[in-house]
């Protein structure tokens, strides 16, 4: 909880000034999240100074009574969540049982007043009581405003930035716009603009599939669906193979859709569904030149076969890139955009599915063979690692300066450092006050140069690697990133502000965030900069 699950929420509250938090269905140490006062009131509002409203996930309050049997009655469920600090219910329990909970003296009126205060405070900050809605700044938003040129350009920029080039053997990509006379586009996701949207989406301003976008580059473009659907229970492999033999290049648009991964529908496998892999392999073997494989999917897919296949020259992961995803893919494939996306997650192999999804331990357990989770702790085989992503340009890095390489934290705490079971001295972050953490901040200046022939937007990822061999320490962890637009041959210097209390700390076995003495390293690309921490 302390060093994995809570930090993203804390960052959104403290740095992003979020106004809404949703409590989930799960229980932590036997207490449902929406009934956990320590989580909602003491942590979010107390420790993080959250100034907003807290809502339940849909029907989470009823689940306390109907499914989890945590509350004896509906009135108890309502009382539990409101006393914990929740403000509004996605569902009907608060509407139906708050009055009876008050009448049964299970819920004081003061808790309802508190919840209303939080809800109406946010509405006031939004200006919802400043007059008739039609006269307010956002009172007349329609399709014309939503689908403005500026917003559609933003959708395109988002799609471009999110697409990740996973493989590009012998610089197959970008394809030549002048020398590509014929193209085959094959796959169940090739002509589906709807799949690009993912889920929880509004109606797009326009639909443009990958096939339609690629046809804009090559007039002689042929298409075959390859599979009956994404589940690929039936595949016309022979027809796809015959088409692949006749063209200059082949783009296979495969992956998943909402029939394979969505809310209430978890995946049981990490491989491509049905006969997709057989189709890809057969087409690649038959094609004149190495093929391009495009994966449209939200979660990772074990495409180890494609990573190793000599006739699969390039792999692109698009996620669910939205309405402009087809355009962005075509731009990248034909070199009108230089890809710069990085994977936001580790891509695990199929064997990872043997681990129960309910085992949420982060750290590995060598005694049982448990490999751990996430780039910070996972020690098993990887298909692609967190942060992986290629470009048509090569970028080089150097540490220009680090304002502190010997961090003396002893004087920042009123308490003395203590030893853990491994005889390592550490300070609790809670013993270093906010002012002390501010004083301990230091800067890392990193130079980055675009050594390629194309302009590109490049994310620079800064990692920290603690001393190895200590129980519970991460292998490495991301502590900062900046994106920079660099022309071909251009160089820039990026400034990272680092706080030892945040960036060099870890959770001990008691869930307490601590800063340990010893050596740590800053990592960017293949460059490494050593630091020493004294507590």
Coordinates of C-alpha atoms in Angstrom, one line a residue:
X1 CA 0.0 0.0 0.0
X2 CA 2.6 2.5 1.1
X3 CA 5.0 2.4 -1.8
X4 CA 2.9 1.0 -4.7
X5 CA -0.8 1.6 -4.5
X6 CA -1.1 4.9 -2.6
X7 CA 1.7 7.0 -4.3
X8 CA -0.2 7.6 -7.6
X9 CA -3.3 8.8 -5.7
X10 CA -1.3 10.9 -3.4
X11 CA 0.5 12.5 -6.4
X12 CA -2.9 13.3 -8.1
X13 CA -4.1 15.0 -4.9
X14 CA -1.0 16.9 -3.9
X15 CA 0.4 17.8 -7.3
X16 CA -2.6 17.5 -9.6
X17 CA -5.1 19.0 -7.1
X18 CA -7.7 16.4 -7.8
X19 CA -11.2 17.2 -6.7
X20 CA -12.7 13.7 -6.8
X21 CA -11.7 10.3 -5.4
X22 CA -13.5 6.9 -5.9
X23 CA -13.3 4.2 -3.3
X24 CA -13.1 0.7 -4.7
X25 CA -14.9 -2.6 -4.0
X26 CA -11.9 -4.5 -2.5
X27 CA -11.1 -4.9 1.2
X28 CA -7.8 -4.1 2.8
X29 CA -7.0 -6.0 6.0
X30 CA -10.7 -7.0 6.1
X31 CA -12.1 -3.5 5.7
X32 CA -13.9 -2.5 2.5
X33 CA -12.2 0.6 1.0
X34 CA -15.5 2.7 1.2
X35 CA -15.8 1.9 4.9
X36 CA -12.1 2.5 5.7
X37 CA -11.8 5.7 7.8
X38 CA -8.0 5.4 7.9
X39 CA -7.9 5.5 4.1
X40 CA -10.6 8.1 3.3
X41 CA -10.3 10.5 6.2
X42 CA -7.0 10.1 8.0
X43 CA -4.9 9.5 4.9
X44 CA -6.6 11.2 1.9
X45 CA -8.0 14.2 3.8
X46 CA -5.6 14.3 6.7
X47 CA -2.2 13.3 5.4
X48 CA -2.7 14.5 1.8
X49 CA -5.0 17.5 2.5
X50 CA -7.6 16.4 0.0
X51 CA -10.2 19.1 -0.6
X52 CA -12.9 17.4 -2.7
X53 CA -15.6 14.7 -2.7
X54 CA -15.2 11.0 -2.3
X55 CA -17.6 8.7 -4.2
X56 CA -18.1 5.0 -4.1
X57 CA -17.6 2.8 -7.1
X58 CA -21.0 1.8 -8.4
X59 CA -22.9 -0.3 -5.9
X60 CA -19.9 -0.6 -3.6
X61 CA -22.1 0.4 -0.7
X62 CA -24.7 -2.2 -1.3
X63 CA -22.0 -4.8 -1.7
X64 CA -20.9 -4.1 1.9
X65 CA -24.2 -5.7 3.0
X66 CA -25.4 -7.9 0.1
X67 CA -22.1 -9.6 -0.9
X68 CA -19.3 -9.0 1.5
X69 CA -21.5 -9.3 4.6
X70 CA -19.4 -6.6 6.3
X71 CA -22.5 -4.7 7.4
X72 CA -25.4 -6.4 9.1
X73 CA -28.1 -4.2 7.5
X74 CA -28.4 -1.6 4.7
X75 CA -28.5 1.1 7.4
X76 CA -25.2 -0.2 8.9
X77 CA -23.6 0.0 5.4
X78 CA -24.7 3.6 4.9
X79 CA -23.5 4.5 8.4
X80 CA -20.2 2.8 7.9
X81 CA -19.3 4.6 4.7
X82 CA -20.4 8.0 5.7
X83 CA -18.6 7.8 9.1
X84 CA -15.5 6.7 7.1
X85 CA -15.6 9.9 5.1
X86 CA -17.4 8.9 1.9
X87 CA -19.6 11.7 0.5
X88 CA -21.8 10.3 -2.4
X89 CA -22.9 6.9 -3.5
X90 CA -22.9 5.7 -7.1
X91 CA -26.0 3.5 -6.5
X92 CA -29.2 3.7 -4.5
X93 CA -28.2 2.8 -0.9
X94 CA -27.7 6.3 0.4
X95 CA -30.9 7.5 -1.3
X96 CA -32.9 4.6 0.2
X97 CA -31.4 4.0 3.6
X98 CA -29.8 7.3 4.9
X99 CA -33.1 8.5 6.5
X100 CA -33.7 5.1 8.3
X101 CA -30.1 5.0 9.4
X102 CA -30.6 8.4 11.1
X103 CA -33.9 7.3 12.6
X104 CA -32.3 4.2 14.0
X105 CA -29.6 6.4 15.5
X106 CA -26.9 4.6 13.6
X107 CA -25.9 7.8 11.7
X108 CA -25.6 11.3 13.1
X109 CA -26.9 14.2 11.0
X110 CA -23.4 15.8 11.2
X111 CA -22.1 13.1 8.9
X112 CA -24.7 14.0 6.3
X113 CA -23.9 17.7 6.8
X114 CA -20.2 17.0 6.2
X115 CA -20.8 15.0 3.0
X116 CA -23.1 17.8 1.7
X117 CA -20.5 20.4 2.6
X118 CA -17.9 18.6 0.5
X119 CA -20.2 18.1 -2.5
X120 CA -21.5 21.6 -2.6
X121 CA -18.0 23.1 -2.1
X122 CA -16.9 21.4 -5.3
X123 CA -20.0 22.6 -7.1
X124 CA -19.3 26.1 -6.0
X125 CA -15.7 25.9 -7.2
X126 CA -17.1 24.9 -10.5
X127 CA -19.2 28.0 -10.6
X128 CA -22.5 26.1 -10.8
X129 CA -24.3 28.6 -8.6
X130 CA -23.0 31.7 -10.5
X131 CA -26.1 32.2 -12.6
X132 CA -28.1 30.5 -15.4
X133 CA -25.9 27.7 -17.0
X134 CA -26.4 29.0 -20.5
X135 CA -24.7 32.3 -19.5
X136 CA -21.7 30.6 -18.0
X137 CA -18.3 29.8 -19.6
X138 CA -19.2 26.2 -20.5
X139 CA -22.9 26.6 -20.7
X140 CA -23.3 26.0 -24.4
X141 CA -21.0 23.2 -25.4
X142 CA -22.2 21.2 -28.4
X143 CA -20.7 19.1 -31.1
X144 CA -19.2 22.2 -32.8
X145 CA -17.1 22.9 -29.7
X146 CA -16.2 19.3 -28.9
X147 CA -15.2 18.6 -32.4
X148 CA -13.2 21.8 -33.0
X149 CA -10.1 21.6 -35.1
X150 CA -8.0 22.2 -32.0
X151 CA -9.6 19.3 -30.1
X152 CA -9.2 16.9 -33.1
X153 CA -5.6 17.9 -33.4
X154 CA -5.2 17.1 -29.7
X155 CA -6.7 13.7 -30.3
X156 CA -4.2 13.1 -33.0
X157 CA -1.3 14.3 -30.9
X158 CA -2.4 12.0 -28.0
X159 CA -2.6 9.0 -30.4
X160 CA 0.9 9.8 -31.9
X161 CA 2.4 10.1 -28.4
X162 CA 0.9 6.8 -27.1
X163 CA 2.0 4.5 -29.9
X164 CA 5.0 2.4 -29.1
X165 CA 7.5 1.0 -31.6
X166 CA 8.5 -2.3 -30.0
X167 CA 10.6 -3.8 -32.8
X168 CA 12.2 -2.4 -35.9
X169 CA 14.7 -4.9 -37.3
X170 CA 17.1 -3.6 -40.0
X171 CA 15.1 -0.3 -39.9
X172 CA 12.2 -1.7 -41.8
X173 CA 10.1 1.3 -40.7
X174 CA 9.4 3.8 -41.9
X175 CA 8.2 2.4 -45.3
X176 CA 9.0 4.5 -48.3
X177 CA 6.0 6.5 -49.6
X178 CA 7.6 6.6 -53.1
X179 CA 8.8 3.0 -53.4
X180 CA 5.8 1.2 -51.9
X181 CA 3.7 0.4 -55.0
X182 CA 1.4 -2.1 -53.3
X183 CA 0.3 -2.9 -49.8
X184 CA -1.7 -5.6 -48.1
X185 CA -3.5 -4.8 -44.9
X186 CA -4.6 -7.9 -43.1
X187 CA -6.3 -8.6 -39.8
X188 CA -9.5 -8.4 -37.7
X189 CA -8.7 -4.9 -36.4
X190 CA -7.6 -3.4 -39.7
X191 CA -11.0 -2.1 -40.7
X192 CA -12.6 -1.5 -37.3
X193 CA -12.5 2.2 -36.3
X194 CA -14.7 1.3 -33.3
X195 CA -12.0 -0.9 -31.8
X196 CA -9.7 2.1 -31.6
X197 CA -11.9 3.7 -29.1
X198 CA -11.6 1.1 -26.3
X199 CA -14.4 1.6 -23.7
X200 CA -16.0 4.3 -21.6
X201 CA -15.8 6.5 -24.6
X202 CA -18.0 9.2 -26.1
X203 CA -19.1 9.2 -29.7
X204 CA -16.1 10.2 -31.9
X205 CA -16.1 13.2 -34.2
X206 CA -15.2 11.0 -37.1
X207 CA -14.4 7.3 -37.7
X208 CA -11.2 6.5 -39.6
X209 CA -9.9 2.9 -39.5
X210 CA -6.2 1.9 -39.9
X211 CA -7.1 0.5 -43.3
X212 CA -8.6 3.8 -44.5
X213 CA -5.6 5.7 -43.3
X214 CA -3.1 3.4 -45.0
X215 CA -5.1 3.6 -48.2
X216 CA -4.3 7.3 -48.2
X217 CA -0.7 6.5 -48.6
X218 CA -0.8 3.6 -51.1
X219 CA -3.5 3.6 -53.8
X220 CA -3.0 -0.1 -54.6
X221 CA -3.9 -1.3 -51.1
X222 CA -5.6 -4.7 -50.7
X223 CA -7.5 -5.8 -47.6
X224 CA -8.4 -9.1 -46.0
X225 CA -9.9 -9.6 -42.6
X226 CA -8.0 -12.8 -42.0
X227 CA -10.2 -13.9 -39.1
X228 CA -13.9 -14.1 -38.7
X229 CA -13.5 -11.7 -35.6
X230 CA -10.9 -10.8 -33.0
X231 CA -11.4 -14.2 -31.3
X232 CA -10.3 -15.7 -34.5
X233 CA -12.1 -19.0 -34.1
X234 CA -12.1 -19.3 -37.9
X235 CA -9.3 -17.9 -40.1
X236 CA -8.8 -17.8 -43.9
X237 CA -5.1 -18.2 -43.7
X238 CA -4.6 -19.5 -47.3
X239 CA -6.4 -16.5 -48.8
X240 CA -4.4 -14.1 -46.6
X241 CA -1.2 -15.8 -47.6
X242 CA -1.9 -15.6 -51.3
X243 CA -2.6 -11.9 -51.0
X244 CA 0.6 -11.4 -49.1
X245 CA 2.7 -13.0 -51.9
X246 CA 1.6 -10.4 -54.4
X247 CA 2.4 -7.1 -52.7
X248 CA 5.5 -5.1 -51.7
X249 CA 4.7 -4.9 -48.0
X250 CA 2.2 -6.3 -45.5
X251 CA 0.7 -4.7 -42.5
X252 CA -1.0 -7.1 -40.0
X253 CA -3.4 -5.3 -37.7
X254 CA -4.2 -7.8 -34.9
X255 CA -4.7 -7.7 -31.1
X256 CA -7.8 -7.6 -28.9
X257 CA -11.1 -5.7 -28.5
X258 CA -13.8 -5.3 -26.0
X259 CA -14.9 -9.0 -26.5
X260 CA -11.6 -10.0 -25.0
X261 CA -10.8 -7.4 -22.3
X262 CA -13.2 -5.1 -20.6
X263 CA -14.9 -4.5 -17.2
X264 CA -16.4 -7.7 -15.9
X265 CA -14.4 -9.7 -18.5
X266 CA -10.9 -10.6 -17.4
X267 CA -8.4 -12.3 -19.7
X268 CA -7.2 -15.8 -18.9
X269 CA -4.4 -15.8 -21.4
X270 CA -1.7 -13.4 -22.5
X271 CA -1.3 -14.8 -26.0
X272 CA -3.2 -13.6 -29.1
X273 CA -6.7 -15.1 -29.3
X274 CA -7.6 -18.2 -31.4
X275 CA -5.7 -18.6 -34.7
X276 CA -4.2 -15.1 -34.8
X277 CA -0.6 -16.3 -34.2
X278 CA -0.9 -18.9 -36.9
X279 CA -2.3 -16.3 -39.3
X280 CA 0.6 -13.8 -38.5
X281 CA 3.3 -16.5 -38.8
X282 CA 1.9 -17.9 -42.1
X283 CA 1.6 -14.5 -43.7
X284 CA 5.1 -13.4 -42.5
X285 CA 6.6 -16.6 -44.0
X286 CA 4.9 -16.0 -47.3
X287 CA 5.5 -12.3 -47.8
X288 CA 8.2 -11.0 -50.1
X289 CA 9.7 -8.8 -47.3
X290 CA 9.5 -8.7 -43.5
X291 CA 6.0 -7.6 -42.4
X292 CA 4.7 -5.0 -40.0
X293 CA 2.7 -6.2 -37.0
X294 CA 0.3 -3.7 -35.3
X295 CA -1.2 -4.6 -32.0
X296 CA -4.4 -2.9 -30.9
X297 CA -5.1 -3.9 -27.3
X298 CA -5.2 -2.4 -23.8
X299 CA -3.2 -4.9 -21.9
X300 CA 0.1 -6.7 -22.8
X301 CA 0.2 -9.6 -25.1
X302 CA 2.8 -12.3 -25.2
X303 CA 4.1 -12.0 -28.8
X304 CA 7.5 -13.7 -28.1
X305 CA 7.0 -15.5 -31.4
X306 CA 6.9 -12.2 -33.3
X307 CA 9.7 -10.7 -31.3
X308 CA 12.0 -13.6 -32.5
X309 CA 10.5 -14.1 -36.0
X310 CA 13.0 -13.0 -38.7
X311 CA 10.2 -12.2 -41.1
X312 CA 8.3 -9.9 -38.7
X313 CA 10.4 -6.8 -39.1
X314 CA 8.5 -4.3 -37.0
X315 CA 6.0 -4.4 -34.1
X316 CA 3.8 -1.4 -33.1
X317 CA 1.6 -1.3 -30.0
X318 CA -1.2 1.2 -30.3
X319 CA -3.2 0.5 -27.2
X320 CA -6.7 1.9 -27.8
X321 CA -5.6 5.2 -29.4
X322 CA -8.9 6.9 -29.9
X323 CA -10.6 8.4 -33.0
X324 CA -7.3 9.5 -34.6
X325 CA -5.4 6.3 -34.0
X326 CA -5.7 5.0 -37.5
X327 CA -4.2 8.3 -38.9
X328 CA -1.4 8.2 -36.3
X329 CA -0.5 4.6 -37.1
X330 CA -0.3 5.3 -40.9
X331 CA 1.8 8.4 -40.2
X332 CA 4.3 6.4 -38.2
X333 CA 4.4 3.5 -40.6
X334 CA 5.2 5.9 -43.5
X335 CA 7.5 8.2 -41.7
X336 CA 5.3 11.4 -41.3
X337 CA 5.7 11.0 -37.5
X338 CA 8.7 9.8 -35.5
X339 CA 7.4 7.4 -32.8
X340 CA 8.5 8.1 -29.2
X341 CA 6.1 6.3 -27.0
X342 CA 7.3 4.1 -24.1
X343 CA 5.6 1.1 -22.5
X344 CA 3.7 2.1 -19.3
X345 CA 3.8 -1.5 -18.0
X346 CA 5.9 -4.7 -18.1
X347 CA 4.8 -7.2 -20.8
X348 CA 4.8 -10.6 -19.0
X349 CA 5.0 -14.0 -20.8
X350 CA 2.1 -16.5 -20.9
X351 CA 3.5 -18.4 -18.0
X352 CA 2.8 -15.5 -15.7
X353 CA -0.9 -16.5 -15.8
X354 CA -0.1 -19.4 -13.5
X355 CA 0.2 -16.8 -10.7
X356 CA -3.2 -16.2 -9.0
X357 CA -4.5 -12.8 -9.9
X358 CA -5.4 -12.4 -6.2
X359 CA -1.8 -12.6 -5.2
X360 CA -1.0 -8.9 -5.1
X361 CA 2.4 -9.1 -3.5
X362 CA 4.9 -6.8 -5.2
X363 CA 8.1 -8.3 -4.0
X364 CA 9.4 -11.7 -5.2
X365 CA 9.6 -14.7 -3.0
X366 CA 12.5 -17.0 -4.0
X367 CA 11.5 -19.7 -1.7
X368 CA 8.2 -20.3 -3.5
X369 CA 9.3 -19.2 -7.0
X370 CA 7.0 -16.1 -6.9
X371 CA 8.6 -13.6 -9.4
X372 CA 7.1 -10.4 -8.0
X373 CA 5.2 -7.7 -10.0
X374 CA 6.0 -4.5 -11.9
X375 CA 9.3 -3.2 -13.2
X376 CA 10.3 -2.4 -9.6
X377 CA 10.4 -6.0 -8.4
X378 CA 9.6 -8.5 -11.1
X379 CA 12.5 -11.0 -11.7
X380 CA 10.9 -13.3 -14.2
X381 CA 11.1 -13.4 -18.0
X382 CA 9.8 -10.4 -19.9
X383 CA 8.4 -10.0 -23.4
X384 CA 9.1 -6.3 -23.3
X385 CA 10.2 -4.3 -20.2
X386 CA 8.6 -1.2 -18.7
X387 CA 9.7 1.9 -20.5
X388 CA 10.7 0.1 -23.7
X389 CA 10.1 2.0 -26.9
X390 CA 12.1 2.6 -30.0
X391 CA 12.3 5.6 -32.3
X392 CA 13.5 6.4 -35.9
X393 CA 16.1 8.5 -34.2
X394 CA 18.9 7.5 -31.8
X395 CA 19.1 9.6 -28.6
X396 CA 22.2 9.9 -26.4
X397 CA 22.3 11.0 -22.7
X398 CA 24.8 12.4 -20.2
X399 CA 24.6 13.6 -16.7
X400 CA 25.7 17.2 -16.9
X401 CA 25.5 17.9 -13.1
X402 CA 24.0 16.6 -9.9
X403 CA 24.0 19.3 -7.2
X404 CA 24.3 16.7 -4.4
X405 CA 26.1 13.4 -4.7
X406 CA 26.7 13.0 -1.0
X407 CA 23.4 13.4 0.8
X408 CA 23.8 14.2 4.5
X409 CA 20.3 13.6 6.0
X410 CA 21.3 13.2 9.6
X411 CA 20.7 16.9 10.5
X412 CA 17.3 16.9 9.0
X413 CA 15.7 14.7 11.7
X414 CA 15.1 15.2 15.4
X415 CA 15.5 11.5 15.9
X416 CA 18.6 9.3 15.4
X417 CA 18.8 6.7 12.6
X418 CA 18.0 3.2 13.7
X419 CA 19.2 -0.2 12.4
X420 CA 16.9 -2.7 10.7
X421 CA 17.3 -6.5 10.8
X422 CA 20.0 -6.3 8.1
X423 CA 22.0 -3.8 10.3
X424 CA 21.3 -1.0 7.8
X425 CA 20.7 2.5 9.3
X426 CA 17.6 4.3 8.2
X427 CA 15.4 7.3 8.9
X428 CA 11.6 7.3 8.8
X429 CA 10.3 9.8 6.4
X430 CA 7.7 10.8 9.0
X431 CA 10.6 11.9 11.3
X432 CA 11.9 14.3 8.7
X433 CA 9.5 17.2 8.7
X434 CA 8.2 18.8 5.5
X435 CA 10.7 21.6 5.8
X436 CA 13.6 19.1 6.1
X437 CA 12.5 17.3 3.0
X438 CA 12.4 20.6 1.1
X439 CA 15.9 21.4 2.3
X440 CA 17.1 18.0 1.1
X441 CA 16.0 18.5 -2.5
X442 CA 18.7 18.5 -5.2
X443 CA 18.8 18.8 -9.0
X444 CA 20.0 16.5 -11.7
X445 CA 20.7 18.1 -15.0
X446 CA 20.6 15.6 -17.9
X447 CA 21.7 16.3 -21.5
X448 CA 19.9 14.6 -24.3
X449 CA 20.8 14.7 -28.0
X450 CA 18.8 13.6 -31.1
X451 CA 21.5 11.9 -33.2
X452 CA 19.1 10.8 -35.9
X453 CA 17.9 12.3 -39.2
X454 CA 14.3 13.0 -38.1
X455 CA 12.8 15.4 -35.6
X456 CA 11.2 13.7 -32.7
X457 CA 9.5 14.1 -29.4
X458 CA 11.4 12.0 -26.9
X459 CA 10.4 11.0 -23.3
X460 CA 13.5 10.9 -21.0
X461 CA 13.0 8.5 -18.1
X462 CA 15.0 8.8 -15.0
X463 CA 15.3 5.8 -12.7
X464 CA 16.8 5.2 -9.3
X465 CA 18.5 1.9 -8.4
X466 CA 19.2 1.3 -4.7
X467 CA 21.9 -0.8 -3.3
X468 CA 21.2 -4.4 -4.2
X469 CA 21.0 -7.4 -2.0
X470 CA 18.8 -5.8 0.7
X471 CA 15.6 -7.5 1.4
X472 CA 12.6 -5.6 -0.1
X473 CA 14.5 -3.1 -2.2
X474 CA 13.3 -2.6 -5.8
X475 CA 15.5 -3.6 -8.7
X476 CA 15.0 0.0 -9.9
X477 CA 12.1 2.5 -10.0
X478 CA 11.1 5.4 -12.1
X479 CA 11.5 8.7 -10.3
X480 CA 10.9 11.2 -13.0
X481 CA 10.3 11.9 -16.7
X482 CA 10.3 14.8 -19.1
X483 CA 9.3 14.9 -22.8
X484 CA 11.3 17.1 -25.1
X485 CA 10.9 18.0 -28.8
X486 CA 14.3 17.8 -30.6
X487 CA 15.1 18.5 -34.2
X488 CA 17.6 16.3 -35.9
X489 CA 21.0 16.9 -34.4
X490 CA 19.6 19.1 -31.6
X491 CA 20.6 18.9 -28.0
X492 CA 18.8 20.0 -24.8
X493 CA 19.4 20.0 -21.1
X494 CA 16.6 18.8 -18.8
X495 CA 16.3 19.6 -15.1
X496 CA 15.0 17.0 -12.6
X497 CA 14.2 18.2 -9.1
X498 CA 14.6 15.2 -6.7
X499 CA 13.4 14.9 -3.2
X500 CA 15.1 12.1 -1.1
X501 CA 12.0 11.7 1.1
X502 CA 10.0 10.9 -2.0
X503 CA 12.4 9.6 -4.6
X504 CA 15.0 7.7 -2.5
X505 CA 12.6 6.1 0.0
X506 CA 11.0 2.7 0.3
X507 CA 8.5 1.0 2.5
X508 CA 9.8 -1.3 5.1
X509 CA 8.0 -4.4 6.3
X510 CA 5.8 -2.3 8.6
X511 CA 4.6 -0.2 5.7
X512 CA 6.7 2.8 7.0
X513 CA 8.5 4.9 4.4
X514 CA 12.2 5.0 5.2
X515 CA 15.4 6.4 3.7
X516 CA 18.3 4.0 4.0
X517 CA 22.0 4.8 4.2
X518 CA 24.3 3.5 1.5
X519 CA 24.9 3.9 -2.2
X520 CA 22.2 4.5 -4.9
X521 CA 22.4 5.2 -8.6
X522 CA 20.6 7.5 -10.9
X523 CA 20.0 5.9 -14.3
X524 CA 19.0 7.3 -17.7
X525 CA 19.4 5.1 -20.7
X526 CA 22.8 3.4 -20.3
X527 CA 24.2 6.2 -18.2
X528 CA 24.6 5.9 -14.5
X529 CA 25.4 8.4 -11.7
X530 CA 26.3 7.2 -8.2
X531 CA 25.0 8.9 -5.0
X532 CA 25.8 8.3 -1.4
X533 CA 23.1 8.6 1.4
X534 CA 24.2 9.2 4.9
X535 CA 21.6 9.0 7.7

